[in-house]
mmCIF file of C-alpha atoms in Angstrom:
data_model
loop_
_atom_site.group_PDB
_atom_site.id
_atom_site.type_symbol
_atom_site.label_atom_id
_atom_site.label_comp_id
_atom_site.label_asym_id
_atom_site.label_seq_id
_atom_site.Cartn_x
_atom_site.Cartn_y
_atom_site.Cartn_z
ATOM 1 C CA UNK C 86 -92.874 -56.826 -164.826
ATOM 2 C CA UNK C 87 -91.247 -57.296 -161.385
ATOM 3 C CA UNK C 88 -93.553 -57.505 -158.399
ATOM 4 C CA UNK C 89 -93.817 -54.262 -156.479
ATOM 5 C CA UNK C 90 -93.043 -54.271 -152.746
ATOM 6 C CA UNK C 91 -96.176 -53.831 -150.619
ATOM 7 C CA UNK C 92 -96.779 -50.161 -149.876
ATOM 8 C CA UNK C 93 -96.604 -50.747 -146.124
ATOM 9 C CA UNK C 94 -93.163 -52.362 -146.308
ATOM 10 C CA UNK C 95 -90.306 -50.099 -145.105
ATOM 11 C CA UNK C 96 -88.286 -48.798 -148.053
ATOM 12 C CA UNK C 97 -84.724 -49.212 -146.773
ATOM 13 C CA UNK C 98 -81.950 -46.977 -148.069
ATOM 14 C CA UNK C 99 -78.149 -47.102 -147.825
ATOM 15 C CA UNK C 100 -76.973 -44.759 -145.083
ATOM 16 C CA UNK C 101 -73.995 -42.751 -146.293
ATOM 17 C CA UNK C 102 -73.620 -38.979 -145.839
ATOM 18 C CA UNK C 103 -72.484 -36.436 -148.425
ATOM 19 C CA UNK C 104 -71.814 -33.721 -145.861
ATOM 20 C CA UNK C 105 -70.121 -33.887 -142.450
ATOM 21 C CA UNK C 106 -71.499 -32.129 -139.369
ATOM 22 C CA UNK C 107 -69.303 -31.714 -136.266
ATOM 23 C CA UNK C 108 -72.409 -31.618 -134.046
ATOM 24 C CA UNK C 109 -75.789 -33.245 -134.522
ATOM 25 C CA UNK C 110 -77.344 -30.059 -133.120
ATOM 26 C CA UNK C 111 -76.174 -28.312 -136.305
ATOM 27 C CA UNK C 112 -78.471 -30.448 -138.449
ATOM 28 C CA UNK C 113 -81.795 -28.862 -139.273
ATOM 29 C CA UNK C 114 -84.731 -31.093 -140.176
ATOM 30 C CA UNK C 115 -83.049 -34.495 -140.290
ATOM 31 C CA UNK C 116 -85.754 -36.512 -142.072
ATOM 32 C CA UNK C 117 -85.146 -39.696 -140.086
ATOM 33 C CA UNK C 118 -84.284 -38.569 -136.551
ATOM 34 C CA UNK C 119 -85.217 -34.915 -135.947
ATOM 35 C CA UNK C 120 -83.358 -33.660 -132.882
ATOM 36 C CA UNK C 121 -81.374 -36.912 -132.498
ATOM 37 C CA UNK C 122 -82.620 -37.262 -128.920
ATOM 38 C CA UNK C 123 -81.718 -40.947 -128.682
ATOM 39 C CA UNK C 124 -78.136 -40.469 -129.905
ATOM 40 C CA UNK C 125 -75.551 -40.612 -127.116
ATOM 41 C CA UNK C 126 -72.072 -39.143 -127.686
ATOM 42 C CA UNK C 127 -69.563 -41.979 -127.427
ATOM 43 C CA UNK C 128 -67.422 -40.178 -124.839
ATOM 44 C CA UNK C 129 -70.507 -39.929 -122.579
ATOM 45 C CA UNK C 130 -71.492 -43.591 -122.910
ATOM 46 C CA UNK C 131 -71.489 -45.214 -119.438
ATOM 47 C CA UNK C 132 -72.522 -48.572 -118.026
ATOM 48 C CA UNK C 133 -75.809 -47.193 -116.669
ATOM 49 C CA UNK C 134 -76.956 -46.521 -120.234
ATOM 50 C CA UNK C 135 -77.201 -50.272 -120.838
ATOM 51 C CA UNK C 136 -80.528 -52.058 -120.168
ATOM 52 C CA UNK C 137 -80.641 -52.982 -116.441
ATOM 53 C CA UNK C 138 -80.533 -56.736 -117.092
ATOM 54 C CA UNK C 139 -77.198 -56.387 -118.926
ATOM 55 C CA UNK C 140 -75.299 -53.901 -116.810
ATOM 56 C CA UNK C 141 -71.917 -55.426 -116.069
ATOM 57 C CA UNK C 142 -68.391 -54.078 -116.149
ATOM 58 C CA UNK C 143 -67.373 -56.974 -118.392
ATOM 59 C CA UNK C 144 -69.952 -56.193 -121.091
ATOM 60 C CA UNK C 145 -69.373 -52.451 -120.832
ATOM 61 C CA UNK C 146 -65.613 -52.823 -121.327
ATOM 62 C CA UNK C 147 -66.244 -55.113 -124.302
ATOM 63 C CA UNK C 148 -68.522 -52.545 -125.947
ATOM 64 C CA UNK C 149 -65.948 -49.811 -125.330
ATOM 65 C CA UNK C 150 -63.268 -51.969 -126.948
ATOM 66 C CA UNK C 151 -65.532 -52.464 -129.959
ATOM 67 C CA UNK C 152 -66.340 -48.744 -129.990
ATOM 68 C CA UNK C 153 -62.685 -47.766 -129.980
ATOM 69 C CA UNK C 154 -62.271 -49.774 -133.190
ATOM 70 C CA UNK C 155 -65.072 -47.891 -134.995
ATOM 71 C CA UNK C 156 -63.719 -45.215 -137.340
ATOM 72 C CA UNK C 157 -65.036 -42.442 -139.551
ATOM 73 C CA UNK C 158 -64.341 -42.849 -143.264
ATOM 74 C CA UNK C 159 -64.096 -39.921 -145.673
ATOM 75 C CA UNK C 160 -64.075 -41.374 -149.178
ATOM 76 C CA UNK C 161 -63.147 -39.417 -152.292
ATOM 77 C CA UNK C 162 -64.799 -40.934 -155.367
ATOM 78 C CA UNK C 163 -63.579 -41.034 -158.961
ATOM 79 C CA UNK C 164 -65.638 -37.965 -159.893
ATOM 80 C CA UNK C 165 -64.181 -35.939 -157.006
ATOM 81 C CA UNK C 166 -67.279 -36.142 -154.813
ATOM 82 C CA UNK C 167 -66.983 -37.190 -151.157
ATOM 83 C CA UNK C 168 -69.008 -39.572 -149.077
ATOM 84 C CA UNK C 169 -68.874 -40.198 -145.339
ATOM 85 C CA UNK C 170 -69.427 -43.531 -143.650
ATOM 86 C CA UNK C 171 -68.201 -45.687 -140.801
ATOM 87 C CA UNK C 172 -65.926 -48.706 -140.567
ATOM 88 C CA UNK C 173 -64.644 -51.220 -138.022
ATOM 89 C CA UNK C 174 -61.063 -52.371 -137.476
ATOM 90 C CA UNK C 175 -60.859 -56.132 -137.900
ATOM 91 C CA UNK C 176 -57.946 -58.524 -137.454
ATOM 92 C CA UNK C 177 -57.239 -61.513 -139.673
ATOM 93 C CA UNK C 178 -54.067 -63.589 -139.346
ATOM 94 C CA UNK C 179 -52.273 -60.849 -137.488
ATOM 95 C CA UNK C 180 -53.089 -58.078 -139.995
ATOM 96 C CA UNK C 181 -55.471 -55.187 -139.291
ATOM 97 C CA UNK C 182 -58.064 -54.174 -141.875
ATOM 98 C CA UNK C 183 -60.993 -51.770 -142.077
ATOM 99 C CA UNK C 184 -64.276 -53.550 -142.683
ATOM 100 C CA UNK C 185 -67.141 -51.522 -144.157
ATOM 101 C CA UNK C 186 -69.911 -51.647 -146.763
ATOM 102 C CA UNK C 187 -69.413 -51.979 -150.493
ATOM 103 C CA UNK C 188 -71.582 -48.903 -150.931
ATOM 104 C CA UNK C 189 -69.125 -46.938 -148.740
ATOM 105 C CA UNK C 190 -65.925 -48.123 -150.478
ATOM 106 C CA UNK C 191 -66.457 -49.794 -153.852
ATOM 107 C CA UNK C 192 -63.140 -49.585 -155.737
ATOM 108 C CA UNK C 193 -59.390 -49.622 -155.240
ATOM 109 C CA UNK C 194 -59.303 -45.938 -156.214
ATOM 110 C CA UNK C 195 -61.758 -45.131 -153.451
ATOM 111 C CA UNK C 196 -59.872 -47.293 -150.930
ATOM 112 C CA UNK C 197 -56.628 -45.427 -151.693
ATOM 113 C CA UNK C 198 -58.479 -42.128 -151.319
ATOM 114 C CA UNK C 199 -60.073 -42.863 -147.963
ATOM 115 C CA UNK C 200 -59.118 -40.855 -144.888
ATOM 116 C CA UNK C 201 -59.659 -42.765 -141.636
ATOM 117 C CA UNK C 202 -60.351 -40.933 -138.369
ATOM 118 C CA UNK C 203 -59.607 -42.880 -135.199
ATOM 119 C CA UNK C 204 -60.966 -41.592 -131.853
ATOM 120 C CA UNK C 205 -63.249 -38.954 -133.386
ATOM 121 C CA UNK C 206 -65.351 -39.108 -130.235
ATOM 122 C CA UNK C 207 -66.583 -35.509 -129.934
ATOM 123 C CA UNK C 208 -66.339 -32.120 -131.612
ATOM 124 C CA UNK C 209 -62.782 -30.717 -131.711
ATOM 125 C CA UNK C 210 -61.514 -33.902 -130.056
ATOM 126 C CA UNK C 211 -57.729 -33.506 -129.590
ATOM 127 C CA UNK C 212 -57.192 -37.281 -129.583
ATOM 128 C CA UNK C 213 -58.101 -37.869 -133.250
ATOM 129 C CA UNK C 214 -55.447 -39.792 -135.148
ATOM 130 C CA UNK C 215 -55.571 -40.028 -138.921
ATOM 131 C CA UNK C 216 -54.726 -42.901 -141.197
ATOM 132 C CA UNK C 217 -55.207 -43.565 -144.896
ATOM 133 C CA UNK C 218 -56.512 -46.444 -146.954
ATOM 134 C CA UNK C 219 -53.846 -48.182 -149.032
ATOM 135 C CA UNK C 220 -55.687 -50.842 -151.052
ATOM 136 C CA UNK C 221 -58.980 -52.660 -151.566
ATOM 137 C CA UNK C 222 -58.486 -56.263 -150.469
ATOM 138 C CA UNK C 223 -62.014 -57.541 -150.959
ATOM 139 C CA UNK C 224 -65.410 -56.256 -152.047
ATOM 140 C CA UNK C 225 -68.694 -57.917 -152.855
ATOM 141 C CA UNK C 226 -71.704 -55.852 -153.846
ATOM 142 C CA UNK C 227 -74.142 -58.718 -153.317
ATOM 143 C CA UNK C 228 -73.402 -58.958 -149.603
ATOM 144 C CA UNK C 229 -72.460 -55.265 -149.413
ATOM 145 C CA UNK C 230 -69.026 -55.810 -147.847
ATOM 146 C CA UNK C 231 -65.592 -54.294 -148.435
ATOM 147 C CA UNK C 232 -62.268 -54.733 -146.682
ATOM 148 C CA UNK C 233 -59.350 -52.309 -147.062
ATOM 149 C CA UNK C 234 -55.803 -52.062 -145.774
ATOM 150 C CA UNK C 235 -54.570 -48.889 -144.111
ATOM 151 C CA UNK C 236 -51.445 -47.187 -142.840
ATOM 152 C CA UNK C 237 -50.360 -46.124 -140.293
ATOM 153 C CA UNK C 238 -51.866 -47.919 -137.302
ATOM 154 C CA UNK C 239 -52.441 -45.183 -134.702
ATOM 155 C CA UNK C 240 -50.088 -45.018 -131.772
ATOM 156 C CA UNK C 241 -51.478 -46.767 -128.742
ATOM 157 C CA UNK C 242 -54.243 -48.541 -130.644
ATOM 158 C CA UNK C 243 -54.932 -51.685 -128.620
ATOM 159 C CA UNK C 244 -55.677 -54.570 -130.944
ATOM 160 C CA UNK C 245 -54.248 -57.382 -128.840
ATOM 161 C CA UNK C 246 -57.635 -58.136 -127.270
ATOM 162 C CA UNK C 247 -59.171 -58.614 -130.723
ATOM 163 C CA UNK C 248 -60.088 -62.127 -131.780
ATOM 164 C CA UNK C 249 -58.356 -63.284 -134.953
ATOM 165 C CA UNK C 250 -60.689 -65.707 -136.697
ATOM 166 C CA UNK C 251 -58.097 -66.481 -139.369
ATOM 167 C CA UNK C 252 -56.014 -68.330 -136.807
ATOM 168 C CA UNK C 253 -58.960 -70.616 -136.047
ATOM 169 C CA UNK C 254 -59.647 -71.658 -139.637
ATOM 170 C CA UNK C 255 -58.041 -74.940 -140.628
ATOM 171 C CA UNK C 256 -57.623 -77.360 -143.520
ATOM 172 C CA UNK C 257 -58.648 -80.938 -142.720
ATOM 173 C CA UNK C 258 -57.264 -83.802 -144.800
ATOM 174 C CA UNK C 259 -58.691 -87.323 -144.706
ATOM 175 C CA UNK C 260 -58.185 -90.445 -146.811
ATOM 176 C CA UNK C 261 -61.411 -91.976 -148.150
ATOM 177 C CA UNK C 262 -61.036 -95.201 -150.180
ATOM 178 C CA UNK C 263 -57.475 -94.320 -151.089
ATOM 179 C CA UNK C 264 -58.292 -90.746 -152.145
ATOM 180 C CA UNK C 265 -57.127 -87.785 -150.076
ATOM 181 C CA UNK C 266 -59.923 -85.259 -149.624
ATOM 182 C CA UNK C 267 -59.600 -81.756 -148.182
ATOM 183 C CA UNK C 268 -62.214 -79.657 -146.456
ATOM 184 C CA UNK C 269 -62.184 -76.429 -144.510
ATOM 185 C CA UNK C 270 -63.033 -76.223 -140.837
ATOM 186 C CA UNK C 271 -63.536 -73.565 -138.203
ATOM 187 C CA UNK C 272 -62.639 -73.911 -134.540
ATOM 188 C CA UNK C 273 -65.580 -73.233 -132.259
ATOM 189 C CA UNK C 274 -66.944 -73.941 -128.822
ATOM 190 C CA UNK C 275 -69.939 -76.234 -129.163
ATOM 191 C CA UNK C 276 -71.749 -77.307 -125.996
ATOM 192 C CA UNK C 277 -68.692 -76.263 -123.981
ATOM 193 C CA UNK C 278 -66.367 -78.412 -126.074
ATOM 194 C CA UNK C 279 -63.668 -76.934 -128.338
ATOM 195 C CA UNK C 280 -64.168 -78.545 -131.747
ATOM 196 C CA UNK C 281 -63.611 -77.998 -135.434
ATOM 197 C CA UNK C 282 -66.867 -77.698 -137.363
ATOM 198 C CA UNK C 283 -66.922 -78.776 -141.024
ATOM 199 C CA UNK C 284 -69.727 -78.652 -143.572
ATOM 200 C CA UNK C 285 -70.757 -82.133 -144.639
ATOM 201 C CA UNK C 286 -69.695 -83.272 -148.117
ATOM 202 C CA UNK C 287 -71.221 -86.187 -150.071
ATOM 203 C CA UNK C 288 -67.833 -87.857 -150.435
ATOM 204 C CA UNK C 289 -67.111 -87.911 -146.672
ATOM 205 C CA UNK C 290 -69.227 -89.874 -144.175
ATOM 206 C CA UNK C 291 -67.697 -88.920 -140.855
ATOM 207 C CA UNK C 292 -67.270 -91.645 -138.228
ATOM 208 C CA UNK C 293 -65.093 -91.814 -135.126
ATOM 209 C CA UNK C 294 -62.586 -94.015 -136.961
ATOM 210 C CA UNK C 295 -62.402 -91.667 -139.947
ATOM 211 C CA UNK C 296 -62.004 -88.623 -137.694
ATOM 212 C CA UNK C 297 -59.087 -90.333 -135.887
ATOM 213 C CA UNK C 298 -57.320 -90.763 -139.240
ATOM 214 C CA UNK C 299 -57.781 -87.119 -140.253
ATOM 215 C CA UNK C 300 -55.188 -84.387 -139.774
ATOM 216 C CA UNK C 301 -55.699 -80.641 -139.673
ATOM 217 C CA UNK C 302 -53.400 -77.710 -139.966
ATOM 218 C CA UNK C 303 -53.873 -74.089 -138.995
ATOM 219 C CA UNK C 304 -51.867 -71.070 -140.112
ATOM 220 C CA UNK C 305 -50.792 -68.451 -137.642
ATOM 221 C CA UNK C 306 -49.698 -65.771 -140.106
ATOM 222 C CA UNK C 307 -48.561 -67.279 -143.412
ATOM 223 C CA UNK C 308 -48.007 -70.543 -145.247
ATOM 224 C CA UNK C 309 -44.785 -71.276 -143.366
ATOM 225 C CA UNK C 310 -46.383 -71.179 -139.925
ATOM 226 C CA UNK C 311 -48.420 -74.379 -139.921
ATOM 227 C CA UNK C 312 -49.727 -75.838 -136.683
ATOM 228 C CA UNK C 313 -50.987 -79.406 -136.896
ATOM 229 C CA UNK C 314 -53.716 -81.182 -134.926
ATOM 230 C CA UNK C 315 -55.503 -84.537 -134.823
ATOM 231 C CA UNK C 316 -58.929 -85.618 -133.620
ATOM 232 C CA UNK C 317 -60.252 -88.129 -131.099
ATOM 233 C CA UNK C 318 -63.569 -88.617 -132.886
ATOM 234 C CA UNK C 319 -66.881 -87.085 -133.882
ATOM 235 C CA UNK C 320 -68.369 -85.004 -131.089
ATOM 236 C CA UNK C 321 -71.699 -84.366 -132.820
ATOM 237 C CA UNK C 322 -73.144 -84.403 -136.328
ATOM 238 C CA UNK C 323 -76.308 -83.272 -138.100
ATOM 239 C CA UNK C 324 -77.478 -83.008 -141.706
ATOM 240 C CA UNK C 325 -75.439 -79.881 -142.424
ATOM 241 C CA UNK C 326 -72.287 -80.112 -140.351
ATOM 242 C CA UNK C 327 -70.026 -82.287 -138.222
ATOM 243 C CA UNK C 328 -68.143 -81.282 -135.077
ATOM 244 C CA UNK C 329 -64.745 -82.984 -134.741
ATOM 245 C CA UNK C 330 -63.242 -83.216 -131.264
ATOM 246 C CA UNK C 331 -59.540 -82.403 -130.838
ATOM 247 C CA UNK C 332 -57.113 -84.938 -129.424
ATOM 248 C CA UNK C 333 -55.370 -81.949 -127.898
ATOM 249 C CA UNK C 334 -56.210 -78.327 -128.577
ATOM 250 C CA UNK C 335 -53.114 -76.530 -129.999
ATOM 251 C CA UNK C 336 -51.792 -73.732 -127.791
ATOM 252 C CA UNK C 337 -52.367 -71.094 -130.480
ATOM 253 C CA UNK C 338 -56.020 -72.125 -130.814
ATOM 254 C CA UNK C 339 -56.490 -72.245 -127.045
ATOM 255 C CA UNK C 340 -55.033 -68.759 -126.682
ATOM 256 C CA UNK C 341 -57.307 -67.433 -129.406
ATOM 257 C CA UNK C 342 -60.406 -69.068 -127.981
ATOM 258 C CA UNK C 343 -59.839 -67.444 -124.583
ATOM 259 C CA UNK C 344 -60.766 -64.163 -126.292
ATOM 260 C CA UNK C 345 -64.242 -65.561 -126.921
ATOM 261 C CA UNK C 346 -66.476 -65.090 -123.937
ATOM 262 C CA UNK C 347 -70.112 -65.013 -123.001
ATOM 263 C CA UNK C 348 -70.904 -61.390 -122.220
ATOM 264 C CA UNK C 349 -74.576 -62.057 -121.480
ATOM 265 C CA UNK C 350 -77.125 -64.792 -121.079
ATOM 266 C CA UNK C 351 -79.556 -65.015 -123.982
ATOM 267 C CA UNK C 352 -83.126 -64.070 -123.125
ATOM 268 C CA UNK C 353 -85.950 -64.609 -125.614
ATOM 269 C CA UNK C 354 -87.547 -61.307 -126.550
ATOM 270 C CA UNK C 355 -84.932 -59.248 -124.706
ATOM 271 C CA UNK C 356 -82.432 -58.403 -127.446
ATOM 272 C CA UNK C 357 -81.048 -54.868 -127.583
ATOM 273 C CA UNK C 358 -78.923 -53.957 -130.619
ATOM 274 C CA UNK C 359 -76.210 -51.414 -129.786
ATOM 275 C CA UNK C 360 -75.021 -49.334 -132.752
ATOM 276 C CA UNK C 361 -71.697 -47.477 -132.637
ATOM 277 C CA UNK C 362 -71.156 -45.332 -135.724
ATOM 278 C CA UNK C 363 -70.505 -41.850 -137.135
ATOM 279 C CA UNK C 364 -73.947 -40.537 -138.166
ATOM 280 C CA UNK C 365 -73.938 -37.510 -140.466
ATOM 281 C CA UNK C 366 -70.159 -37.845 -140.834
ATOM 282 C CA UNK C 367 -69.729 -36.398 -137.357
ATOM 283 C CA UNK C 368 -68.416 -37.604 -133.987
ATOM 284 C CA UNK C 369 -68.981 -41.188 -132.850
ATOM 285 C CA UNK C 370 -72.402 -41.913 -131.349
ATOM 286 C CA UNK C 371 -74.087 -44.804 -129.525
ATOM 287 C CA UNK C 372 -77.730 -45.792 -129.932
ATOM 288 C CA UNK C 373 -79.646 -48.698 -128.398
ATOM 289 C CA UNK C 374 -82.813 -50.193 -129.866
ATOM 290 C CA UNK C 375 -84.837 -53.380 -130.009
ATOM 291 C CA UNK C 376 -84.586 -56.402 -132.240
ATOM 292 C CA UNK C 377 -87.333 -56.734 -134.856
ATOM 293 C CA UNK C 378 -86.275 -60.047 -136.367
ATOM 294 C CA UNK C 379 -83.303 -62.077 -137.533
ATOM 295 C CA UNK C 380 -83.554 -63.156 -141.156
ATOM 296 C CA UNK C 381 -81.459 -65.362 -143.423
ATOM 297 C CA UNK C 382 -81.580 -63.638 -146.820
ATOM 298 C CA UNK C 383 -80.395 -65.351 -149.977
ATOM 299 C CA UNK C 384 -78.423 -62.322 -151.189
ATOM 300 C CA UNK C 385 -77.004 -60.858 -147.944
ATOM 301 C CA UNK C 386 -76.867 -63.852 -145.608
ATOM 302 C CA UNK C 387 -77.941 -63.385 -141.983
ATOM 303 C CA UNK C 388 -79.298 -59.909 -141.284
ATOM 304 C CA UNK C 389 -80.626 -58.260 -138.151
ATOM 305 C CA UNK C 390 -83.636 -55.972 -138.476
ATOM 306 C CA UNK C 391 -83.739 -53.548 -135.550
ATOM 307 C CA UNK C 392 -84.799 -50.133 -134.299
ATOM 308 C CA UNK C 393 -81.594 -48.546 -132.928
ATOM 309 C CA UNK C 394 -81.266 -45.014 -134.286
ATOM 310 C CA UNK C 395 -79.109 -44.526 -137.376
ATOM 311 C CA UNK C 396 -78.715 -41.814 -140.014
ATOM 312 C CA UNK C 397 -76.695 -41.142 -143.142
ATOM 313 C CA UNK C 398 -73.055 -41.840 -142.258
ATOM 314 C CA UNK C 399 -73.942 -44.812 -140.029
ATOM 315 C CA UNK C 400 -73.319 -47.333 -142.813
ATOM 316 C CA UNK C 401 -70.377 -49.539 -141.848
ATOM 317 C CA UNK C 402 -70.825 -48.996 -138.110
ATOM 318 C CA UNK C 403 -70.660 -51.819 -135.577
ATOM 319 C CA UNK C 404 -73.860 -53.426 -134.284
ATOM 320 C CA UNK C 405 -73.771 -55.785 -131.291
ATOM 321 C CA UNK C 406 -77.092 -57.447 -130.377
ATOM 322 C CA UNK C 407 -76.761 -57.825 -126.616
ATOM 323 C CA UNK C 408 -79.144 -60.336 -125.112
ATOM 324 C CA UNK C 409 -79.521 -62.250 -128.371
ATOM 325 C CA UNK C 410 -78.326 -65.767 -129.053
ATOM 326 C CA UNK C 411 -74.608 -65.103 -128.844
ATOM 327 C CA UNK C 412 -73.135 -68.064 -130.652
ATOM 328 C CA UNK C 413 -72.865 -67.634 -134.403
ATOM 329 C CA UNK C 414 -71.493 -70.455 -136.548
ATOM 330 C CA UNK C 415 -70.108 -71.807 -133.288
ATOM 331 C CA UNK C 416 -68.416 -68.515 -132.417
ATOM 332 C CA UNK C 417 -69.365 -65.981 -129.788
ATOM 333 C CA UNK C 418 -70.962 -62.553 -130.067
ATOM 334 C CA UNK C 419 -73.228 -61.398 -132.812
ATOM 335 C CA UNK C 420 -71.271 -58.727 -134.671
ATOM 336 C CA UNK C 421 -73.101 -56.984 -137.490
ATOM 337 C CA UNK C 422 -72.217 -54.230 -139.921
ATOM 338 C CA UNK C 423 -74.867 -51.556 -140.340
ATOM 339 C CA UNK C 424 -75.986 -50.995 -143.931
ATOM 340 C CA UNK C 425 -79.555 -49.747 -144.464
ATOM 341 C CA UNK C 426 -82.358 -47.904 -142.715
ATOM 342 C CA UNK C 427 -85.487 -45.791 -143.019
ATOM 343 C CA UNK C 428 -88.238 -44.088 -141.054
ATOM 344 C CA UNK C 429 -91.372 -46.207 -140.695
ATOM 345 C CA UNK C 430 -94.041 -46.735 -138.057
ATOM 346 C CA UNK C 431 -94.640 -50.362 -139.045
ATOM 347 C CA UNK C 432 -92.934 -51.750 -135.914
ATOM 348 C CA UNK C 433 -93.421 -48.810 -133.535
ATOM 349 C CA UNK C 434 -95.814 -50.752 -131.297
ATOM 350 C CA UNK C 435 -93.169 -53.485 -130.966
ATOM 351 C CA UNK C 436 -90.064 -51.330 -130.540
ATOM 352 C CA UNK C 437 -91.213 -47.879 -129.454
ATOM 353 C CA UNK C 438 -89.267 -46.396 -132.367
ATOM 354 C CA UNK C 439 -89.970 -45.309 -135.940
ATOM 355 C CA UNK C 440 -86.490 -46.356 -137.081
ATOM 356 C CA UNK C 441 -86.283 -49.576 -139.101
ATOM 357 C CA UNK C 442 -82.762 -50.738 -139.936
ATOM 358 C CA UNK C 443 -80.927 -53.684 -141.409
ATOM 359 C CA UNK C 444 -77.428 -54.773 -140.373
ATOM 360 C CA UNK C 445 -75.662 -57.785 -141.832
ATOM 361 C CA UNK C 446 -73.817 -60.492 -139.921
ATOM 362 C CA UNK C 447 -70.240 -59.782 -140.821
ATOM 363 C CA UNK C 448 -67.397 -60.076 -138.393
ATOM 364 C CA UNK C 449 -66.278 -61.621 -135.172
ATOM 365 C CA UNK C 450 -65.603 -58.804 -132.713
#
């Protein structure tokens, strides 16, 4: 018999909605957040709503850019039922996708029967533009992630600021004892140096001489657009990974890395997760909470436990942990995808909230 979870442990639930409300005031007796007092309509979100330490025009504009990419999803399932969730527009090798949870969109049928609302920022908003899912590109129930294509891209949707992590992923080839070995690498900024980080493999013992013999190529959009690079040596190495220093950073990589910026200085104990989502299948809302803990789970990877208010329909929303350590796998900006939550007073003395939520490290925003 499986061990039972301790009774005082929060019992997290997936946060989809089965009914859409155009105003949170219309919801009677929400079991998790009665009255929704801490939910701020997205169109009313201003810089002064941020914690005083982090009020800057730069961070505010970044959060608004992220918020503009958050969409409402209306998913029709195989049995004809509907579910409402949130999603985030994400760019990979020049193509835009919607990133959301597996429990929001699970199948190709559901992806093709998903209506996407851009700019649903308040009730009767005249700026809403609609799109439609066209296919399921990727889904993984274990990590609770799905990625779908969509069409059309709304007029005026600004995606040029978006980082494109696909352009920074490369293939490194090196000859070891007459055998050519390949490994994958990711461009990052490590200790203010632009490098390619690779996971260590038993068959490769990286040295400066070996790094100088290696070549790497990156793809801008497809297999035909290969951009090559070489290395000047090993910048740093540890048990898990090695950072290879470029001879010269390719222009495409340099351009992409300029989109990565520090939006705040990390302060221990001063992390404020910002959630932007469509709770209850209604207009876009912003909530700000406190970090509970960061955990590396075997099934879901890195997850953020936090107290920012969420409800059914918030699954798939964007979560940015401002004030937290903002380099992840060498990249900048913690970007999580909201997935589960519940009402519990276990951490109320720590956070001042009875919301306990889990959001998984997902995308580079």
